[in-house]
Coordinates of C-alpha atoms in Angstrom, one line a residue:
M103 CA -0.3 -0.1 -0.2
R104 CA 1.2 2.9 -1.0
Q105 CA 1.3 6.1 2.5
F106 CA 0.1 9.4 1.9
S107 CA 0.4 12.0 4.1
T108 CA -0.8 15.0 5.6
H109 CA 2.5 17.0 3.6
Q110 CA 1.3 15.6 0.5
L111 CA -2.3 16.3 0.1
L112 CA -1.0 19.7 1.4
S113 CA 0.9 19.6 -1.9
L114 CA -2.5 18.7 -4.0
L115 CA -3.7 22.3 -2.7
D116 CA -0.8 24.1 -4.7
K117 CA -1.9 25.5 -7.5
H118 CA -2.6 23.0 -10.0
G119 CA -4.6 23.2 -13.9
P120 CA -7.6 23.2 -14.1
P121 CA -9.2 21.1 -15.3
C122 CA -8.6 19.1 -11.8
I123 CA -10.1 15.9 -12.1
S124 CA -10.3 13.8 -8.7
L125 CA -11.9 9.8 -9.6
Y126 CA -13.4 8.2 -6.5
Q127 CA -14.1 4.9 -6.4
Y128 CA -15.3 2.0 -4.8
T129 CA -13.3 -1.1 -5.1
H130 CA -13.1 -4.8 -4.0
R131 CA -10.7 -7.2 -2.6
H132 CA -11.5 -10.3 -3.1
H133 CA -12.8 -12.1 -6.9
P134 CA -15.9 -12.6 -7.7
D135 CA -15.9 -8.6 -6.7
S136 CA -13.6 -7.0 -7.6
L137 CA -14.7 -7.9 -11.7
Q138 CA -16.9 -5.8 -11.6
D139 CA -13.9 -2.7 -11.1
P140 CA -12.9 -1.6 -14.0
I141 CA -15.9 -2.4 -15.7
R142 CA -16.9 0.6 -13.1
Y143 CA -14.6 2.2 -13.8
R144 CA -14.0 3.0 -18.0
N145 CA -17.8 4.2 -17.0
L146 CA -16.6 7.2 -15.4
L147 CA -14.1 8.0 -17.7
R148 CA -17.0 8.1 -20.4
Q149 CA -18.3 10.0 -17.5
M150 CA -15.5 12.3 -17.4
E151 CA -14.7 12.9 -21.2
G152 CA -18.8 14.5 -21.0
S153 CA -17.6 16.5 -18.2
L154 CA -14.3 17.4 -19.6
L155 CA -15.8 18.0 -23.1
Q156 CA -18.5 20.5 -21.6
K157 CA -15.8 23.6 -21.0
Y158 CA -12.6 22.3 -23.2
D159 CA -11.9 21.0 -26.8
R160 CA -11.2 17.9 -27.7
K161 CA -7.2 18.6 -28.1
E162 CA -7.2 19.5 -24.9
V163 CA -9.6 16.9 -23.1
R164 CA -7.7 14.1 -25.6
P165 CA -4.1 14.4 -23.0
L166 CA -6.2 14.4 -20.1
L167 CA -7.7 11.0 -20.6
E168 CA -4.9 8.7 -22.3
K169 CA -3.4 9.7 -18.2
F170 CA -6.3 7.3 -17.3
Q171 CA -6.7 5.1 -20.3
P172 CA -3.6 3.2 -19.5
L173 CA -5.4 1.3 -16.6
S174 CA -8.3 0.0 -17.7
H175 CA -7.4 -2.8 -19.0
D176 CA -4.8 -3.8 -17.0
E177 CA -5.5 -7.3 -15.1
E178 CA -2.5 -6.8 -12.6
F179 CA -3.2 -3.4 -11.4
W180 CA -7.5 -4.7 -11.6
N181 CA -6.4 -7.7 -9.7
H182 CA -4.6 -6.1 -6.9
R183 CA -7.4 -3.7 -5.4
T184 CA -8.0 -2.6 -1.7
D185 CA -11.6 -1.7 -0.5
G186 CA -11.4 2.8 -2.3
L187 CA -9.3 4.1 -5.2
A188 CA -8.6 7.8 -5.7
M189 CA -7.2 8.9 -9.4
L190 CA -6.7 12.8 -9.6
A191 CA -5.4 13.9 -12.5
A192 CA -4.3 18.1 -14.3
P193 CA -2.1 19.1 -16.9
D194 CA 0.3 18.8 -15.4
L195 CA -0.2 16.5 -12.6
F196 CA -1.2 12.0 -12.1
E197 CA -1.6 10.6 -8.7
V198 CA -3.1 6.7 -7.9
F199 CA -3.9 6.8 -4.0
E200 CA -5.7 3.1 -2.7
L201 CA -7.1 3.9 -0.3
Q202 CA -8.6 1.7 3.1
R203 CA -11.8 2.7 3.3
P204 CA -15.3 2.3 1.2
V205 CA -16.2 5.6 -0.3
Q206 CA -18.2 7.0 -2.7
E207 CA -17.8 6.5 -6.0
N208 CA -17.4 10.2 -7.5
L209 CA -17.0 12.7 -10.7
I210 CA -15.8 15.9 -10.0
V211 CA -13.7 18.0 -13.4
A212 CA -13.3 21.9 -10.8
D213 CA -10.4 24.0 -10.5
T214 CA -10.0 22.0 -7.9
F215 CA -8.9 19.0 -6.5
Y216 CA -12.6 17.3 -5.0
L217 CA -9.2 16.0 -1.6
K218 CA -12.5 15.1 1.6
P219 CA -12.5 11.4 1.2
L220 CA -8.7 11.8 1.2
L221 CA -8.7 13.7 3.9
R222 CA -11.3 12.0 6.1
I223 CA -9.0 8.9 6.1
S224 CA -5.0 11.3 6.8
Q225 CA -7.5 13.3 9.1
S226 CA -9.5 10.7 11.2
A227 CA -8.5 9.9 14.0
D228 CA -8.9 6.5 14.2
R229 CA -5.5 5.7 11.7
F230 CA -2.3 3.6 13.3
Q231 CA 0.9 2.8 12.5
I232 CA 0.9 -1.2 13.7
L233 CA 5.1 -2.6 13.8
C234 CA 5.4 -6.4 13.2
L235 CA 8.1 -7.2 15.1
T236 CA 10.4 -11.1 16.3
R237 CA 14.4 -10.7 16.9
D238 CA 15.6 -10.9 13.4
S239 CA 12.2 -9.3 11.1
A240 CA 10.0 -6.6 10.9
Q241 CA 6.9 -5.0 9.3
L242 CA 5.1 -2.1 9.3
F243 CA 0.8 -1.8 8.8
E244 CA -1.1 1.7 8.0
G245 CA -5.3 1.3 8.4
N246 CA -8.4 1.8 10.7
R247 CA -11.3 -0.1 12.8
D248 CA -12.0 -1.6 9.2
A249 CA -8.9 -2.6 7.1
F250 CA -4.7 -3.1 7.6
D251 CA -2.3 -3.6 5.5
P252 CA 1.0 -3.3 4.6
V253 CA 3.2 -0.6 3.9
E254 CA 6.3 -0.7 2.1
L255 CA 9.0 -0.5 4.3
I256 CA 11.4 3.2 3.4
D257 CA 14.8 2.4 4.6
T258 CA 13.9 0.8 7.1
P259 CA 15.6 -2.8 7.0
A260 CA 12.9 -5.6 7.5
T261 CA 16.2 -8.0 8.5
L262 CA 18.6 -8.3 10.3
T263 CA 20.7 -9.4 7.8
E264 CA 20.0 -7.0 6.4
A265 CA 20.3 -4.1 8.8
L266 CA 23.4 -5.8 9.4
G267 CA 25.4 -6.8 6.6
T268 CA 28.4 -9.5 7.5
D269 CA 28.8 -7.2 10.7
L270 CA 26.8 -9.5 12.8
T271 CA 28.2 -10.8 15.7
P272 CA 30.3 -14.2 15.1
Q273 CA 28.1 -17.0 15.8
H274 CA 30.8 -20.1 16.0
Q275 CA 29.0 -22.0 14.1
S276 CA 29.8 -25.7 12.8
V277 CA 28.0 -27.7 10.4
R278 CA 26.8 -31.5 10.3
S279 CA 26.1 -32.6 6.7
A280 CA 24.5 -36.1 4.8
A281 CA 25.3 -36.8 1.9
G282 CA 23.1 -34.4 -0.7
Q283 CA 21.0 -32.7 2.4
T284 CA 21.0 -30.0 3.7
P285 CA 23.3 -28.9 5.5
I286 CA 22.4 -28.4 9.6
Y287 CA 23.7 -25.9 11.8
H288 CA 24.8 -25.9 15.4
G289 CA 25.2 -22.7 17.6
V290 CA 28.9 -24.1 19.2
G291 CA 29.4 -21.1 22.5
Q292 CA 27.0 -18.8 20.9
K293 CA 26.6 -16.5 23.7
K294 CA 23.4 -14.7 25.2
E295 CA 24.5 -11.6 25.2
E296 CA 26.3 -11.7 21.9
M297 CA 22.3 -12.3 20.6
D298 CA 21.1 -9.5 22.3
R299 CA 24.1 -6.9 20.8
D300 CA 22.8 -8.1 17.3
R301 CA 19.0 -7.7 18.7
D302 CA 20.2 -4.3 19.7
R303 CA 21.4 -2.7 16.9
F304 CA 18.6 -4.2 14.5
F305 CA 15.8 -3.2 16.8
R306 CA 18.0 0.3 16.8
A307 CA 18.0 0.5 12.9
V308 CA 14.6 -0.1 12.3
D309 CA 13.2 2.4 15.0
R310 CA 15.3 4.6 13.5
G311 CA 13.9 3.7 9.9
V312 CA 10.1 3.7 11.2
M313 CA 10.3 7.2 13.4
E314 CA 12.0 8.6 10.3
N315 CA 10.4 7.5 7.4
H316 CA 7.1 6.7 8.5
S317 CA 6.1 7.6 11.8
K318 CA 7.7 12.0 11.8
P319 CA 5.5 12.5 8.0
T320 CA 2.1 10.2 8.9
E321 CA 1.9 11.7 13.0
L322 CA -0.7 8.2 13.2
P323 CA 0.5 6.8 16.2
L324 CA 2.9 3.6 16.3
M325 CA 2.2 0.6 18.5
L326 CA 4.7 -2.3 18.6
A327 CA 3.1 -6.0 18.5
A328 CA 5.8 -8.4 20.0
L329 CA 6.7 -11.0 22.3
K330 CA 6.3 -9.3 25.6
E331 CA 10.4 -10.5 25.6
Y332 CA 10.3 -8.0 23.3
H333 CA 8.8 -5.5 24.4
T334 CA 11.1 -3.9 26.5
P335 CA 14.4 -3.3 24.8
F336 CA 13.4 -2.3 21.8
R337 CA 11.0 0.5 23.9
N338 CA 14.2 1.1 25.7
L339 CA 16.1 2.4 23.1
S340 CA 13.4 3.5 20.9
R341 CA 13.5 7.0 20.3
N342 CA 10.1 7.2 18.1
P343 CA 7.6 10.1 20.3
Y344 CA 4.4 8.9 18.5
L345 CA 5.1 5.0 20.5
L346 CA 1.7 3.6 22.7
S347 CA 2.9 3.1 25.7
M348 CA 0.2 0.1 25.1
G349 CA 1.0 -2.0 23.3
V350 CA -0.1 -5.8 21.8
D351 CA 1.7 -8.6 23.8
V352 CA 2.0 -11.8 20.2
D353 CA 4.4 -13.3 18.2
P354 CA 2.8 -11.5 15.2
G355 CA 3.9 -14.5 12.6
A356 CA 1.9 -16.4 14.4
I357 CA -1.7 -15.0 14.0
G358 CA -4.0 -13.6 10.3
L359 CA -4.1 -10.3 10.1
D360 CA -7.4 -9.3 10.5
E361 CA -7.0 -10.8 14.5
L362 CA -4.1 -8.7 14.6
R363 CA -5.6 -5.7 14.0
A364 CA -8.3 -6.4 16.7
L365 CA -6.4 -7.0 19.2
A366 CA -5.2 -3.4 18.2
W367 CA -8.3 -1.5 18.2
E368 CA -9.3 -3.3 21.3
Q369 CA -6.5 -1.2 23.0
M370 CA -7.2 2.2 20.0
E371 CA -11.1 2.4 20.9
P372 CA -10.6 4.7 23.7
L373 CA -7.9 6.4 22.8
Y374 CA -9.6 7.1 19.8
L375 CA -13.7 8.4 21.9
E376 CA -11.3 10.1 24.8
R377 CA -9.3 12.3 20.9
L378 CA -12.6 12.9 19.7
A379 CA -14.6 14.0 22.9
V380 CA -12.1 15.7 23.8
L381 CA -12.5 18.4 20.8
V382 CA -16.3 18.5 21.0
R383 CA -15.6 19.7 24.5
E384 CA -12.9 22.3 23.1
Y385 CA -15.3 23.4 20.5
E386 CA -18.8 24.0 23.3
V387 CA -16.4 26.0 25.1
A388 CA -14.9 27.2 22.1
R389 CA -18.6 28.4 21.3
A390 CA -19.8 29.6 24.9
R391 CA -16.8 32.0 24.6
Q392 CA -17.9 33.4 20.5
L393 CA -15.1 31.8 19.4
G394 CA -16.8 28.3 18.4
F395 CA -19.4 28.4 14.7
D396 CA -21.4 25.7 13.2
D397 CA -22.6 28.3 10.9
V398 CA -20.6 26.9 7.7
A399 CA -20.8 31.3 5.5
E400 CA -18.9 32.1 9.5
V401 CA -17.0 28.9 9.0
A402 CA -15.1 29.8 5.5
A403 CA -14.7 33.6 7.0
A404 CA -12.4 32.2 9.7
A405 CA -11.4 29.7 7.8
V406 CA -9.3 32.3 4.9
A407 CA -8.5 34.8 7.7
G408 CA -6.6 32.2 9.3
R409 CA -8.7 31.8 12.5
V410 CA -9.4 28.5 12.7
Q411 CA -7.2 25.9 14.6
N412 CA -9.5 23.2 15.0
L413 CA -11.8 22.2 11.7
L414 CA -14.5 19.1 12.7
V415 CA -16.3 18.0 9.6
E416 CA -18.5 15.2 9.0
A417 CA -17.8 12.2 6.7
D418 CA -19.9 11.3 3.9
R419 CA -21.6 14.6 3.5
Q420 CA -20.9 17.1 0.5
I421 CA -21.9 20.7 -0.1
P422 CA -22.4 21.4 -3.6
G423 CA -20.7 24.7 -4.2
R424 CA -17.2 26.1 -3.5
V425 CA -14.9 28.5 -1.0
D426 CA -13.5 31.8 -2.7
P427 CA -9.8 31.8 -1.4
Q428 CA -9.5 35.5 -0.7
S429 CA -12.6 36.5 0.7
G430 CA -13.9 33.3 2.1
R431 CA -17.8 34.0 0.7
I432 CA -19.6 30.6 -0.2
E433 CA -20.4 29.9 -4.1
P434 CA -23.4 27.3 -4.6
G435 CA -24.1 25.1 -7.0
A436 CA -23.5 21.9 -8.9
L437 CA -21.2 19.1 -8.3
G438 CA -21.8 18.0 -12.2
D439 CA -20.3 21.4 -12.8
P440 CA -16.7 21.7 -13.8
E441 CA -16.2 24.8 -12.2
I442 CA -18.0 23.0 -9.0
G443 CA -16.5 20.3 -6.8
D444 CA -17.5 20.3 -2.7
V445 CA -17.8 23.8 0.2
L446 CA -16.6 21.1 3.0
S447 CA -13.8 19.7 1.0
D448 CA -12.8 23.6 0.4
L449 CA -12.9 24.4 4.1
A450 CA -10.7 22.1 5.1
A451 CA -7.9 23.1 2.8
A452 CA -8.8 26.3 4.0
V453 CA -8.0 25.1 7.7
L454 CA -5.1 23.5 7.1
R455 CA -3.3 25.8 4.6
M456 CA -3.3 28.3 7.2
K457 CA -1.5 25.0 10.1
G458 CA -5.6 25.0 11.7
Q459 CA -6.4 20.9 12.5
V460 CA -8.4 19.5 10.2
V461 CA -10.4 15.7 11.5
I462 CA -12.7 14.1 10.2
V463 CA -15.8 13.0 12.1
P464 CA -18.4 10.8 12.3
K465 CA -22.3 11.5 11.0
E466 CA -23.2 10.4 14.8
R467 CA -20.5 12.5 17.3
M468 CA -20.2 15.7 15.6
P469 CA -21.2 18.5 17.7
S470 CA -23.8 20.5 15.4
T471 CA -26.4 18.7 11.8
T472 CA -24.6 21.8 9.7
G473 CA -21.4 19.7 8.8
V474 CA -18.8 21.7 10.0
A475 CA -18.2 22.8 13.8
A476 CA -14.6 25.0 14.8
T477 CA -12.8 26.0 17.1
C478 CA -10.8 29.7 15.8
R479 CA -8.0 30.9 17.8
F480 CA -9.7 34.2 17.8

């Protein structure tokens, strides 16, 4: 799974195009349901062409469509999907993101990208990572209460040998083998201290790589899954501020991914609920002081002025239109209009640009009925 961060999304807020094409599709992990995915994708491409031709001539539209078309019949691509797919394209850009939540099928052609589904995933309070660790191997997974997928390690060793190479402590091994059989290695005089030294060097390399290349970019909580005997040595040497004090005491290779996710979520859920409760309490206090707003127009004006510290946005809700980035004025419209997007997406983007925090919240936990709740700095 390709990892993405708020920093990457902020880069997508930079001026691109127009037109900016945002395609979202519900996809399936398993056969035979996955067979319908490329068919639906080709239908979306036809919609895209029609929408683009409302405003642009065919010469301008052709190179944009060519960015998407190679995937139309790519069997390898469609055989390895997660729960959702996002594709963003402009004349100077083409990005594909795998999503761990189903998304509403959507195609929006506008002068800015429609980022709310991506924001929902990157800003959701239930998202976290889990490091599966043994004495000589490491794997990283990312997900939420519903799904977990492996993350490709970046500049981080996946094995003891990869981390230490030929610099392993000598093991003084002897070999006994019968003719034509695989050699059997027997440790002779191998000291526990030497093995622990190698283990700690490996753990330190893993900790450094995960912190720099995965925790810092995503700012996600990190949970450790390992046998109990490895928790203390890893925590003693870890410098990762995102590592949680809680963890899963289990051999990660002995259980399935769904069971691991369930065990991890048992410990994560109270933290998730408490974080949402704190944000709601902060909003209610701010509202009592005239620093909390749920009127969409008021929130828009505050967002472009850089006043919003925290913005709670209702998941799965859309308000067709756009927010003028200078005045904050809301321009209503229809999602089918090539120049119209989603007001809530624009609000989230404006707050992120001004270094505020955006959290996508389930409808049942929102403190308002308007789709937004903003806590302002002043």
